[in-house]
mmCIF file of C-alpha atoms in Angstrom:
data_model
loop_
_atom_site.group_PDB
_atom_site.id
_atom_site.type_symbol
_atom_site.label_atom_id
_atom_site.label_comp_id
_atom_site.label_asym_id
_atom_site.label_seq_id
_atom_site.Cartn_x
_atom_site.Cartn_y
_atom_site.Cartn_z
ATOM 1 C CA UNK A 1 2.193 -86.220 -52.324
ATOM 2 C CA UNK A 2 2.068 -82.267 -53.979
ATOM 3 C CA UNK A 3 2.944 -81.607 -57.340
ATOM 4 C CA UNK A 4 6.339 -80.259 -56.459
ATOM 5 C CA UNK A 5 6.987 -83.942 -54.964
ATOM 6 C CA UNK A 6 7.379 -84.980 -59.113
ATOM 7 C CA UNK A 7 9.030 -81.937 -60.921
ATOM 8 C CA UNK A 8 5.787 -79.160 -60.580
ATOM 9 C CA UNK A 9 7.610 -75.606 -59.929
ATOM 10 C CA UNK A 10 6.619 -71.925 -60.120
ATOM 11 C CA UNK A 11 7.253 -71.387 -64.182
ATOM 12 C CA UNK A 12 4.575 -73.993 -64.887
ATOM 13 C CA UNK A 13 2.723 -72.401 -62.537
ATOM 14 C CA UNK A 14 3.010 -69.094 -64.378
ATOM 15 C CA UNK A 15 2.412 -70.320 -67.764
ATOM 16 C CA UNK A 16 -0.857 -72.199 -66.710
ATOM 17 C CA UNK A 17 -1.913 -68.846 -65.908
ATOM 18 C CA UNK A 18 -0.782 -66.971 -69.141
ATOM 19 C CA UNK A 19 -2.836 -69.537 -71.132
ATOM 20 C CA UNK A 20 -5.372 -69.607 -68.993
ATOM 21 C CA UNK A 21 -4.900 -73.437 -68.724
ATOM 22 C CA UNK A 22 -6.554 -73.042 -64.897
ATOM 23 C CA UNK A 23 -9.425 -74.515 -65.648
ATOM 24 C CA UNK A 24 -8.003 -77.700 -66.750
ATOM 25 C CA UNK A 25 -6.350 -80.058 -64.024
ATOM 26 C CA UNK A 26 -2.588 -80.869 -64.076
ATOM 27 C CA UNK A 27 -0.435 -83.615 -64.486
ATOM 28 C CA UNK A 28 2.595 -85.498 -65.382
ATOM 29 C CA UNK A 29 2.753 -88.207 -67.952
ATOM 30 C CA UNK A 30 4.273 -91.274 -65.999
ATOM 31 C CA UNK A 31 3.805 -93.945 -69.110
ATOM 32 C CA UNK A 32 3.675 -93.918 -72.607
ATOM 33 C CA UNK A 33 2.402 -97.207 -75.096
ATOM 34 C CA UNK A 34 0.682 -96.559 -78.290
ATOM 35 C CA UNK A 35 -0.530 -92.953 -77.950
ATOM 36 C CA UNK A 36 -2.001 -93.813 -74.713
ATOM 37 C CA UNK A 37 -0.670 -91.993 -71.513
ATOM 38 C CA UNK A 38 -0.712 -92.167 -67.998
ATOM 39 C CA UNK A 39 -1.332 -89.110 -66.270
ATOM 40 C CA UNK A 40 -0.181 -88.473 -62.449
ATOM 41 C CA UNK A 41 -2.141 -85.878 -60.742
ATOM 42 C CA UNK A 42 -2.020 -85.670 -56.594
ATOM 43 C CA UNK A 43 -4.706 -87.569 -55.842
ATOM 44 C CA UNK A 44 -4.780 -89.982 -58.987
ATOM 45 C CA UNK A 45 -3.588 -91.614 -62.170
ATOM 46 C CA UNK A 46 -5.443 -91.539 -65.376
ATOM 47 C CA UNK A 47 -5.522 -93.135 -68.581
ATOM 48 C CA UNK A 48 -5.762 -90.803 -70.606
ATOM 49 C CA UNK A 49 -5.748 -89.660 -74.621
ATOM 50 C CA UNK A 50 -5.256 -86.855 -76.651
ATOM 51 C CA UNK A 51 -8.872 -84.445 -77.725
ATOM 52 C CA UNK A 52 -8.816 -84.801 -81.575
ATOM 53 C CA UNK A 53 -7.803 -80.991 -81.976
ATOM 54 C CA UNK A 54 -4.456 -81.678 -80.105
ATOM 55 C CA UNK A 55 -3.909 -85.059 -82.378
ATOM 56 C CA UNK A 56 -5.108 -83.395 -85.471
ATOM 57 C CA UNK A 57 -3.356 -80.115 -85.494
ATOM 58 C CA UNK A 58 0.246 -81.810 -84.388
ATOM 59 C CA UNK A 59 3.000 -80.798 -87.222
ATOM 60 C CA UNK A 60 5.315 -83.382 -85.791
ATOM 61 C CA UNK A 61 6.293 -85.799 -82.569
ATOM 62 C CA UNK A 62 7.263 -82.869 -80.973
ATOM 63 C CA UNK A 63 3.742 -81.831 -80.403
ATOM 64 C CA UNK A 64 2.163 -85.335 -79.325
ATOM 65 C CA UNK A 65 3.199 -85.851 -75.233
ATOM 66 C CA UNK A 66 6.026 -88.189 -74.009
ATOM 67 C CA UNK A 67 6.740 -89.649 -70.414
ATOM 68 C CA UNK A 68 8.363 -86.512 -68.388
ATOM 69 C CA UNK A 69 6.015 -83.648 -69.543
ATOM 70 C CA UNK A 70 3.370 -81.616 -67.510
ATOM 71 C CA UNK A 71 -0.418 -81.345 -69.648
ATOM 72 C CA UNK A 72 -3.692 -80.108 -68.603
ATOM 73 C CA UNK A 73 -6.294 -82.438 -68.255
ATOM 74 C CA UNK A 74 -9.757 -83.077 -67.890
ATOM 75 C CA UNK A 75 -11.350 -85.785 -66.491
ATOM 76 C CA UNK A 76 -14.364 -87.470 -68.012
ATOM 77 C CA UNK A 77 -14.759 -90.628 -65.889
ATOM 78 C CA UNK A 78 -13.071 -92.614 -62.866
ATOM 79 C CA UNK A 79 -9.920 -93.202 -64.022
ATOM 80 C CA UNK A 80 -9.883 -91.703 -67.618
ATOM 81 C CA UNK A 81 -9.168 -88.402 -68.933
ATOM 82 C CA UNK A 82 -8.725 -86.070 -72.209
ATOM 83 C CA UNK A 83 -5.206 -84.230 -72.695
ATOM 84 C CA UNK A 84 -5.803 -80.505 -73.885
ATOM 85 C CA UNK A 85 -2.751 -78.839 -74.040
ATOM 86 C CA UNK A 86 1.593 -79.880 -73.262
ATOM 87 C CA UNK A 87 3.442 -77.461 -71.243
ATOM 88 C CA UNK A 88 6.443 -76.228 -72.380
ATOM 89 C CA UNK A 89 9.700 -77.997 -72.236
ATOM 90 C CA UNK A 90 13.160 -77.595 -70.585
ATOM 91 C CA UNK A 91 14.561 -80.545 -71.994
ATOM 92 C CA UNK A 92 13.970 -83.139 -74.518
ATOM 93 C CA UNK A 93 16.299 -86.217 -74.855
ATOM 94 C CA UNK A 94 15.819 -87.711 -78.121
ATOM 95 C CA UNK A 95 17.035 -90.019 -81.066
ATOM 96 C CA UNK A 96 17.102 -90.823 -85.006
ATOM 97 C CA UNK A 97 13.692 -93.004 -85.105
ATOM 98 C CA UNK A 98 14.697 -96.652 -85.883
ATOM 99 C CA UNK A 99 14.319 -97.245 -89.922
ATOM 100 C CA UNK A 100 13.181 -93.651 -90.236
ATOM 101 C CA UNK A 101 14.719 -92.041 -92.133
ATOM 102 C CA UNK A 102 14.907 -88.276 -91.153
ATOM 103 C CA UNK A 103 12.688 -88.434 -88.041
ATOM 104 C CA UNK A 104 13.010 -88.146 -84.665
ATOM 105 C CA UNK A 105 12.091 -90.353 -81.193
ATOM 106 C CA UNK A 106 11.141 -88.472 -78.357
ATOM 107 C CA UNK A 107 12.941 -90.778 -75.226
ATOM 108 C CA UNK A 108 12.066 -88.381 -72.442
ATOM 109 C CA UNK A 109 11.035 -84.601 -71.697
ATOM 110 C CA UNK A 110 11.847 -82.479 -68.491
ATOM 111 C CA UNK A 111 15.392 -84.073 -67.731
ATOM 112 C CA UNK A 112 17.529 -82.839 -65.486
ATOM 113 C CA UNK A 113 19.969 -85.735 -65.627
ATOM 114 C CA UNK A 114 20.938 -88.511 -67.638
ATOM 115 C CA UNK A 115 22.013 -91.622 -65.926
ATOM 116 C CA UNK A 116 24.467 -93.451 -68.621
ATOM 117 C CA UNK A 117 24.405 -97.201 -67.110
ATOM 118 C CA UNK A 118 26.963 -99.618 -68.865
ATOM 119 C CA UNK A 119 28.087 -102.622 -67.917
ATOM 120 C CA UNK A 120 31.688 -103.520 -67.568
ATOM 121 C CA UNK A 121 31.500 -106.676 -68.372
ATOM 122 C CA UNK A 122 30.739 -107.808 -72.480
ATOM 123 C CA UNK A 123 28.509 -104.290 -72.857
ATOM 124 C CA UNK A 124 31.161 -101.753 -71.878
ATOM 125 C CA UNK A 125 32.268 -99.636 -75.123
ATOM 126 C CA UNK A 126 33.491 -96.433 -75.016
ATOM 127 C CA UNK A 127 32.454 -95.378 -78.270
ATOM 128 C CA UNK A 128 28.547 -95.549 -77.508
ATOM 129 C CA UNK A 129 29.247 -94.140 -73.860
ATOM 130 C CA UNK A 130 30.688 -90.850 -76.025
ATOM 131 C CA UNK A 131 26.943 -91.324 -78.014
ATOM 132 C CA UNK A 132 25.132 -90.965 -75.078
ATOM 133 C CA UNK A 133 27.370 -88.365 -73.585
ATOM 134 C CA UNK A 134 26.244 -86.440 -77.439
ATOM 135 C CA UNK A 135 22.880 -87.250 -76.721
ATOM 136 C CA UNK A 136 22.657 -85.427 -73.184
ATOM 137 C CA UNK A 137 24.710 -82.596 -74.063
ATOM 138 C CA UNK A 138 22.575 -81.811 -77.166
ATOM 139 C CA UNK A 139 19.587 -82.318 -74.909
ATOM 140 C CA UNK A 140 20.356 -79.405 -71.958
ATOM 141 C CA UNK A 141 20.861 -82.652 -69.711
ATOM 142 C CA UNK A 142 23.296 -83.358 -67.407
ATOM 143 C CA UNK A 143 25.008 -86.826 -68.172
ATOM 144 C CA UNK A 144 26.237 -88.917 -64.945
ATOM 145 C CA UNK A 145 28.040 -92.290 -65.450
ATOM 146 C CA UNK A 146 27.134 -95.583 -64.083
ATOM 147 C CA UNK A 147 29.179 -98.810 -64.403
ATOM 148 C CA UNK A 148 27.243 -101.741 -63.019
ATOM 149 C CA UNK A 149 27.745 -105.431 -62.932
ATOM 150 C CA UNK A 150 31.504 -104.656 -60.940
ATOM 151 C CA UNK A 151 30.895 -107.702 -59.047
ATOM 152 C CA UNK A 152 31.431 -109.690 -62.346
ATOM 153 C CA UNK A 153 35.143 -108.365 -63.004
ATOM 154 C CA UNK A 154 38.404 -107.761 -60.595
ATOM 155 C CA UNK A 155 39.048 -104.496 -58.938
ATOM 156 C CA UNK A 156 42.293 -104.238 -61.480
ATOM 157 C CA UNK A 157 39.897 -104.742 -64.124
ATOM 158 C CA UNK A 158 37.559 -102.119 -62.973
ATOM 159 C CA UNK A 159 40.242 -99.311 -62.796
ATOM 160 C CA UNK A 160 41.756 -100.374 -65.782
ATOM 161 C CA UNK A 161 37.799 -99.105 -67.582
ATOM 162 C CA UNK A 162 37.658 -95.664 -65.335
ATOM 163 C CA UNK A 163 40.962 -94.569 -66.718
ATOM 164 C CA UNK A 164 40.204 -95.547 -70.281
ATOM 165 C CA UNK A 165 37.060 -93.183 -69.426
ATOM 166 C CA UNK A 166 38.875 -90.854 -67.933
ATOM 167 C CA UNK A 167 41.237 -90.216 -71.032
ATOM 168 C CA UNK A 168 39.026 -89.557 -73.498
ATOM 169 C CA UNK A 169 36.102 -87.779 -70.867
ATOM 170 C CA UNK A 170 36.712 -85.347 -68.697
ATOM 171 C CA UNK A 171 34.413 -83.853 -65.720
ATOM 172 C CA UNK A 172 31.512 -86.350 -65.766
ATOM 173 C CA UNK A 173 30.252 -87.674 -62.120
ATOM 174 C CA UNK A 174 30.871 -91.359 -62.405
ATOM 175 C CA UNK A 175 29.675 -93.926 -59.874
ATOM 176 C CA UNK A 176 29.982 -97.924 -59.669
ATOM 177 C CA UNK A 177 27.527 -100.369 -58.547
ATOM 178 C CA UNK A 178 27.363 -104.050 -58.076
ATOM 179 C CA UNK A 179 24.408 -106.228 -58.752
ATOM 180 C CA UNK A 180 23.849 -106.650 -54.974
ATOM 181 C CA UNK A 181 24.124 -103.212 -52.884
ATOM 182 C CA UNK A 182 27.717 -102.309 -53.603
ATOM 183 C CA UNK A 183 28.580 -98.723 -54.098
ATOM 184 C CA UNK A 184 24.370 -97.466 -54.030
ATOM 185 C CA UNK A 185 25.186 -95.228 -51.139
ATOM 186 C CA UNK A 186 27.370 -92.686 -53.412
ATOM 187 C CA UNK A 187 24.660 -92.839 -55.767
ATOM 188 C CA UNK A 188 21.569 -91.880 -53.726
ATOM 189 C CA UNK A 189 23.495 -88.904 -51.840
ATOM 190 C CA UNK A 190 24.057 -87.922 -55.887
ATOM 191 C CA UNK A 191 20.069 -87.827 -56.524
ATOM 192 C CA UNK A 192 18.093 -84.585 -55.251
ATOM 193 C CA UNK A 193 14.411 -83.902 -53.929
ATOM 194 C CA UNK A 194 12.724 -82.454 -57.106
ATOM 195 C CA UNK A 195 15.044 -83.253 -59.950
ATOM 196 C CA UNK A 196 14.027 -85.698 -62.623
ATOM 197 C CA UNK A 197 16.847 -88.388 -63.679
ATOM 198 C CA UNK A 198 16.217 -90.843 -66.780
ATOM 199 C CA UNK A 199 17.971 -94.041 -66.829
ATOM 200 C CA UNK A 200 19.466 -94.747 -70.656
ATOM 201 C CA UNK A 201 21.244 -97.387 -72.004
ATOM 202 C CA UNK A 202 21.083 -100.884 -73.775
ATOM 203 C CA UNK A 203 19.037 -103.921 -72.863
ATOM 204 C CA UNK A 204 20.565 -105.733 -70.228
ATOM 205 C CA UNK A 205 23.045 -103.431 -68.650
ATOM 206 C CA UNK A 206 21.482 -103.401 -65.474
ATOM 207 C CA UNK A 207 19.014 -100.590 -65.355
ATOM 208 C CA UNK A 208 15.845 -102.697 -63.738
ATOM 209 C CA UNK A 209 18.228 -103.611 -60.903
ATOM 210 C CA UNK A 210 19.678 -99.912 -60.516
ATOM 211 C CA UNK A 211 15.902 -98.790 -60.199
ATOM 212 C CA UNK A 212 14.915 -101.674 -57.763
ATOM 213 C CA UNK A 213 17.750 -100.853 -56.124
ATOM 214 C CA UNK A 214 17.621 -97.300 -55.861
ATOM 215 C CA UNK A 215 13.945 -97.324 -54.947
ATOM 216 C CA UNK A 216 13.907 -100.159 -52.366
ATOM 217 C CA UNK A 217 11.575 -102.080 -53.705
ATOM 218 C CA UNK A 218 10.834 -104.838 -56.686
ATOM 219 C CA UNK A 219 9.609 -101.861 -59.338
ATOM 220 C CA UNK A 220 10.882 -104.208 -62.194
ATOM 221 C CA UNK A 221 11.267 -108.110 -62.284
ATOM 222 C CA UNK A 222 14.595 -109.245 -63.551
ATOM 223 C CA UNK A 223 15.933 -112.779 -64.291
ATOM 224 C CA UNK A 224 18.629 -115.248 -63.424
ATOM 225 C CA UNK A 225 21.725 -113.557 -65.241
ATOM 226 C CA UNK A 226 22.236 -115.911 -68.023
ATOM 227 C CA UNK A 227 25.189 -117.719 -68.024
ATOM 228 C CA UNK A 228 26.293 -117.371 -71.894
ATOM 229 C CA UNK A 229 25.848 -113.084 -72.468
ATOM 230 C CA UNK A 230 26.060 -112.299 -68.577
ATOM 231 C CA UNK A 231 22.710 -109.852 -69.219
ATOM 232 C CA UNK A 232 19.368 -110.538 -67.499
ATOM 233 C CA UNK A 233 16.458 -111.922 -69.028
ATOM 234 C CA UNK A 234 14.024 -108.940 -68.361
ATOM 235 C CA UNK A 235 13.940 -105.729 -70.454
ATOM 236 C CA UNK A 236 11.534 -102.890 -69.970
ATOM 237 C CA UNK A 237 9.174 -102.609 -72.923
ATOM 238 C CA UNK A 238 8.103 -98.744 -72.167
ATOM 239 C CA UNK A 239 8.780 -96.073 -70.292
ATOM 240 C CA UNK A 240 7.569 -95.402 -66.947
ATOM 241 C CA UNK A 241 8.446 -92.244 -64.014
ATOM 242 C CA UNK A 242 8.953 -93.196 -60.570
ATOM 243 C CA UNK A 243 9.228 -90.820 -57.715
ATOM 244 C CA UNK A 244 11.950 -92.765 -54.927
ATOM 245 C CA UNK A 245 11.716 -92.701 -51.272
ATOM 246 C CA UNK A 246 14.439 -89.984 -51.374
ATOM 247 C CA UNK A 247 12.293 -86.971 -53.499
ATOM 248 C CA UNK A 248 14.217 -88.128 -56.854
ATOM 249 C CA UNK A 249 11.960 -88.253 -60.114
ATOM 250 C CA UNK A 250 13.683 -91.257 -62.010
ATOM 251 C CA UNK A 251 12.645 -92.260 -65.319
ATOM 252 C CA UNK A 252 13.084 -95.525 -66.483
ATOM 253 C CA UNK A 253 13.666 -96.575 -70.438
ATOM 254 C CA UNK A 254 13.505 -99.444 -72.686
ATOM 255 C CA UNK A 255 16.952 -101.087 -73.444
ATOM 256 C CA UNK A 256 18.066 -98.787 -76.889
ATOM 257 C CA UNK A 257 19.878 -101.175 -79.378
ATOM 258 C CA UNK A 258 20.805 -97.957 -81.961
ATOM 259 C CA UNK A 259 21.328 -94.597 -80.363
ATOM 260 C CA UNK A 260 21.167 -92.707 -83.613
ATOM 261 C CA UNK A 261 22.310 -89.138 -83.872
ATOM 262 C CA UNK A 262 19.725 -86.724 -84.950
ATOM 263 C CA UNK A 263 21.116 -82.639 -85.979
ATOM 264 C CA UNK A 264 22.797 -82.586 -82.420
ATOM 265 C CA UNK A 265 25.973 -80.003 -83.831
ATOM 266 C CA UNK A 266 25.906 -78.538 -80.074
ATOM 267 C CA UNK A 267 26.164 -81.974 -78.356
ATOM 268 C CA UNK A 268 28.951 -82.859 -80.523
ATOM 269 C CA UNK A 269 31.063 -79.982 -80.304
ATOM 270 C CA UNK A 270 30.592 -80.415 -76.062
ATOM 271 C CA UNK A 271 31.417 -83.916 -76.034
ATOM 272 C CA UNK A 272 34.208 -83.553 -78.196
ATOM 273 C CA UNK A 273 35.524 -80.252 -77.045
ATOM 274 C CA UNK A 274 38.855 -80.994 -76.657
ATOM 275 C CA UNK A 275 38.983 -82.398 -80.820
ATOM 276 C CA UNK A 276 37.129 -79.163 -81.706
ATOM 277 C CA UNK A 277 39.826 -77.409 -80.063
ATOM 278 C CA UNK A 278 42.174 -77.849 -82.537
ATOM 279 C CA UNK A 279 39.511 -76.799 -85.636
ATOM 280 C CA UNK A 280 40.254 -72.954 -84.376
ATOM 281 C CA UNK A 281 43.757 -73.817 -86.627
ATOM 282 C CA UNK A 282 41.989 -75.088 -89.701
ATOM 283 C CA UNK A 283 42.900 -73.616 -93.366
ATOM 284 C CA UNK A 284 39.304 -73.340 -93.931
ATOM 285 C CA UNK A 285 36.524 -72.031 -92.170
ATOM 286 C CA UNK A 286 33.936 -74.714 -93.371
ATOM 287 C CA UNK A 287 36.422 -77.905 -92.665
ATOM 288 C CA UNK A 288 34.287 -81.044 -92.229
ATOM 289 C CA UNK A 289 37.488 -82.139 -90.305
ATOM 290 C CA UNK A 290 37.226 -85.482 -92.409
ATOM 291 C CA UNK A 291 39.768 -84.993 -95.304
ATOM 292 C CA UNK A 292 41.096 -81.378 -96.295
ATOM 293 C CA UNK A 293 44.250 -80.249 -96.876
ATOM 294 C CA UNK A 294 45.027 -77.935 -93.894
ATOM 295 C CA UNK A 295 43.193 -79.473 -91.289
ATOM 296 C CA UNK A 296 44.322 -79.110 -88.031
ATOM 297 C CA UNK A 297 42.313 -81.813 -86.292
ATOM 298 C CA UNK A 298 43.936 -84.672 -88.907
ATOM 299 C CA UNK A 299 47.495 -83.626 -88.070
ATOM 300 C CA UNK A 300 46.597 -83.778 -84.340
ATOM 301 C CA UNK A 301 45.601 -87.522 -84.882
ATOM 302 C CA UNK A 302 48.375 -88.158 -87.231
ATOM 303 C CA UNK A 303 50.972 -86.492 -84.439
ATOM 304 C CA UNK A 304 49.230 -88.446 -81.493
ATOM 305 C CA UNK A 305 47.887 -85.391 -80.299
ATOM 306 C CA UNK A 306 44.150 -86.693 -80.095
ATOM 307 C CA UNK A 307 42.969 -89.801 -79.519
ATOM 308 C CA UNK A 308 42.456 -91.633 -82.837
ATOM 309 C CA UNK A 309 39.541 -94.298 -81.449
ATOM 310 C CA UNK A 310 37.995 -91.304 -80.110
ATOM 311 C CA UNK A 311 38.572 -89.073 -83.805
ATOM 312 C CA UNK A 312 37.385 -91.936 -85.415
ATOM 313 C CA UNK A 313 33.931 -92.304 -83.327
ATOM 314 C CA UNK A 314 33.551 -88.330 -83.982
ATOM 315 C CA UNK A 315 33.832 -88.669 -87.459
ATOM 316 C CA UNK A 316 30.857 -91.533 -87.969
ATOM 317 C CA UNK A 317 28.731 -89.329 -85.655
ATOM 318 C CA UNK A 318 29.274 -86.534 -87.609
ATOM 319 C CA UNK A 319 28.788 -88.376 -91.022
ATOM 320 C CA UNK A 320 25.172 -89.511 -89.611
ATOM 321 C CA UNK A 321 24.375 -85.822 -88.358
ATOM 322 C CA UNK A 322 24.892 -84.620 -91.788
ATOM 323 C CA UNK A 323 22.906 -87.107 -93.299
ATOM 324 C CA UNK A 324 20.167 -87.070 -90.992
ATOM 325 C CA UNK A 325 20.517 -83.339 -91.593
ATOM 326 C CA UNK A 326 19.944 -84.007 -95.331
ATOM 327 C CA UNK A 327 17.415 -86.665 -94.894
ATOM 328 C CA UNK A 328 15.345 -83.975 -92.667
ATOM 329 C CA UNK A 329 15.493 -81.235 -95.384
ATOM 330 C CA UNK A 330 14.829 -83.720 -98.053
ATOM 331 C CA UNK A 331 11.527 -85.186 -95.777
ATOM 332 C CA UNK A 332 10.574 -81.437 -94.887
ATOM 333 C CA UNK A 333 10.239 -80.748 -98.580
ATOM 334 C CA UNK A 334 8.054 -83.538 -99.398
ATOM 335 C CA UNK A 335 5.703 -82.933 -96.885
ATOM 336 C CA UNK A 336 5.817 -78.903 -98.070
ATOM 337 C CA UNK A 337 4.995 -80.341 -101.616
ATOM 338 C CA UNK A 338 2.146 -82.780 -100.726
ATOM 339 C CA UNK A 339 0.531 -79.722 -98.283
ATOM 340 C CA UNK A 340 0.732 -77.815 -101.585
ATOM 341 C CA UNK A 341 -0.700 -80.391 -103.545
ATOM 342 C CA UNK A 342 -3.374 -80.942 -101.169
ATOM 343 C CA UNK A 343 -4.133 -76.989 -100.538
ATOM 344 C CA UNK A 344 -4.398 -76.777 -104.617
ATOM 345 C CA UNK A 345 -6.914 -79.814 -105.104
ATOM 346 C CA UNK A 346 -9.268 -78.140 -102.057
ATOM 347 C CA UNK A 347 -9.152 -75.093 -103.994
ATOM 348 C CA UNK A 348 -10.013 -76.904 -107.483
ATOM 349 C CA UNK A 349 -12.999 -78.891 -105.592
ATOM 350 C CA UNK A 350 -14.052 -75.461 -103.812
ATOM 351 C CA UNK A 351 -14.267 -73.623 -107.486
ATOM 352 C CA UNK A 352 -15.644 -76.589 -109.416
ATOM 353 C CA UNK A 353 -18.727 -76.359 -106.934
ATOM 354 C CA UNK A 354 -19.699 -72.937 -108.399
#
């Protein structure tokens, strides 16, 4: 296997070059738990862990590596190795952190398409499919739809959910599998040599099974589906890259209970684009489109012009954009203040020494 088999390509190559990262070895991070990685090189994996310079000088996540990116390495024993430097990124999927207020969770870097898997049975909702669909498009990923579990409902029942898709989202690839084999082969002819794919969605949909499936081979153990919630027992705790027998780079995630939205304005004008039409009418330049006089996307939902279950899942997402927006600034300013307050007590040690 060459570099190239799991997502290397000739602007990395450049870069290492520029920052004269050729010294260093290179690899991909495959896992993630705890600030610990695992790094795949060509000829190896390595646990590995960040040099305290890398740890120490990080302003935020976004400096610390997550499962997709390419670092340079060194290696300072059999398996184990010391992560100098991330290379840059094309693509970063991420979310609101769960109970933190203002911060961000990196999911996955380097994405070249996001696999949406629902389920059609009790998981189905189109409101968080349109989440995910704002998470990808604010990301630079492609999104790609997956219904599983088709075996579990009728054929009626199953075209009955792709035109309720299909009327409030427009142009996305969408395939359906079964939990046995059923409907795989579209799907594989779908994934390229090369390109990196991350699976998202909630516990239980079906994602173990897709990759098992996908990769011919028990990757991830899944239970009995339980009789009572249709969902299988097992549920991936971290997340892990896999390269399939086809060339694909698929990236595997933990079931996400939230999916909040972090300052994604450019995912939500693309998955909404045909709301935001209407905004171009607007009295006012700065509408919020959630209660002025004049607005042009309000009469469209009050003339049956635009979806209102759709209107009404744009307006929460926007609400939480705004006030992650807010919580960011407010979060950003406190940790300007304490740097001050820091840089001034150094300074007051530094003179009281003389």
């Amino acid at each position: 296997m060459t570099y190239h088999d799991f997502g290397y390509n000739d602007k990395l190559a450049a870069y290492r070059i520029q920052q004269n990262l050729d010294s260093f070895e290179i690899g991909r991070i495959v896992a993630e738990h705890k600030e610990r990685y695992v790094v795949k090189a060509c000829r190896n994996e390595f646990n590995a862990e960040l040099i305290g310079n890398l740890r120490f000088n990080a302003e935020s996540r976004y400096d610390f590596p997550a499962v997709g990116d390419w670092v340079a390495f060194s290696e300072y024993d059999e398996d184990k190795a010391l992560i100098h430097a991330v290379y840059p990124r094309n693509s970063i999927i991420e979310r609101q952190a769960i109970g933190r207020s203002g911060q961000i969770q990196v999911i996955a870097t380097n994405i070249d398409f996001g696999l949406i898997v629902q389920a059609v049975d009790r998981d189905f909702n189109l409101n968080r499919l349109e989440r995910y669909l704002t998470i990808c498009n604010a990301s630079n990923v492609a999104p790609v739809i997956v219904l599983s579990k088709i075996d579990l409902i009728s054929k009626t029942e199953l075209e009955s959910i792709k035109d309720k898709i299909k009327q409030r989202i427009n142009d996305i690839p969408l395939f359906a599998v079964s939990h046995q084999t059923v409907g795989y082969e579209h799907l594989e002819s779908f994934i390229k040599k090369g390109k990196t794919y991350c699976l998202l969605g909630s516990s239980g949909v079906g994602k173990s099974t897709l990759l098992n499936n996908l990769s011919g081979q028990l990757l991830m153990k899944t239970s009995e589906i339980s009789s009572s919630v249709n969902k299988g027992k097992h549920t991936t705790s971290h997340r892990e890259l896999i390269v399939l027998n086809n060339g694909g780079i698929l990236i595997d995630n933990p079931g996400m209970r939230e999916v909040g939205i972090t300052d994604t304005t450019s995912g939500l004008e693309t998955t909404f684009e045909t709301i935001l039409e209407y905004a171009q009418n607007c009295r006012f330049k700065d509408c919020t489109h959630l209660h002025e006089k004049g607005c042009a996307i309000l009469k469209a939902v009050k003339d049956g012009e635009i979806d209102e279950d759709s209107y009404s899942n744009f307006k929460k997402m926007e609400k939480e954009r705004m006030y992650f927006e807010s919580d960011a600034k407010d979060r950003k300013k406190k940790d300007k203040d304490l740097g001050k307050m820091i840089k001034n007590v150094n300074k007051q040690r530094k003179n009281n020494k003389y």
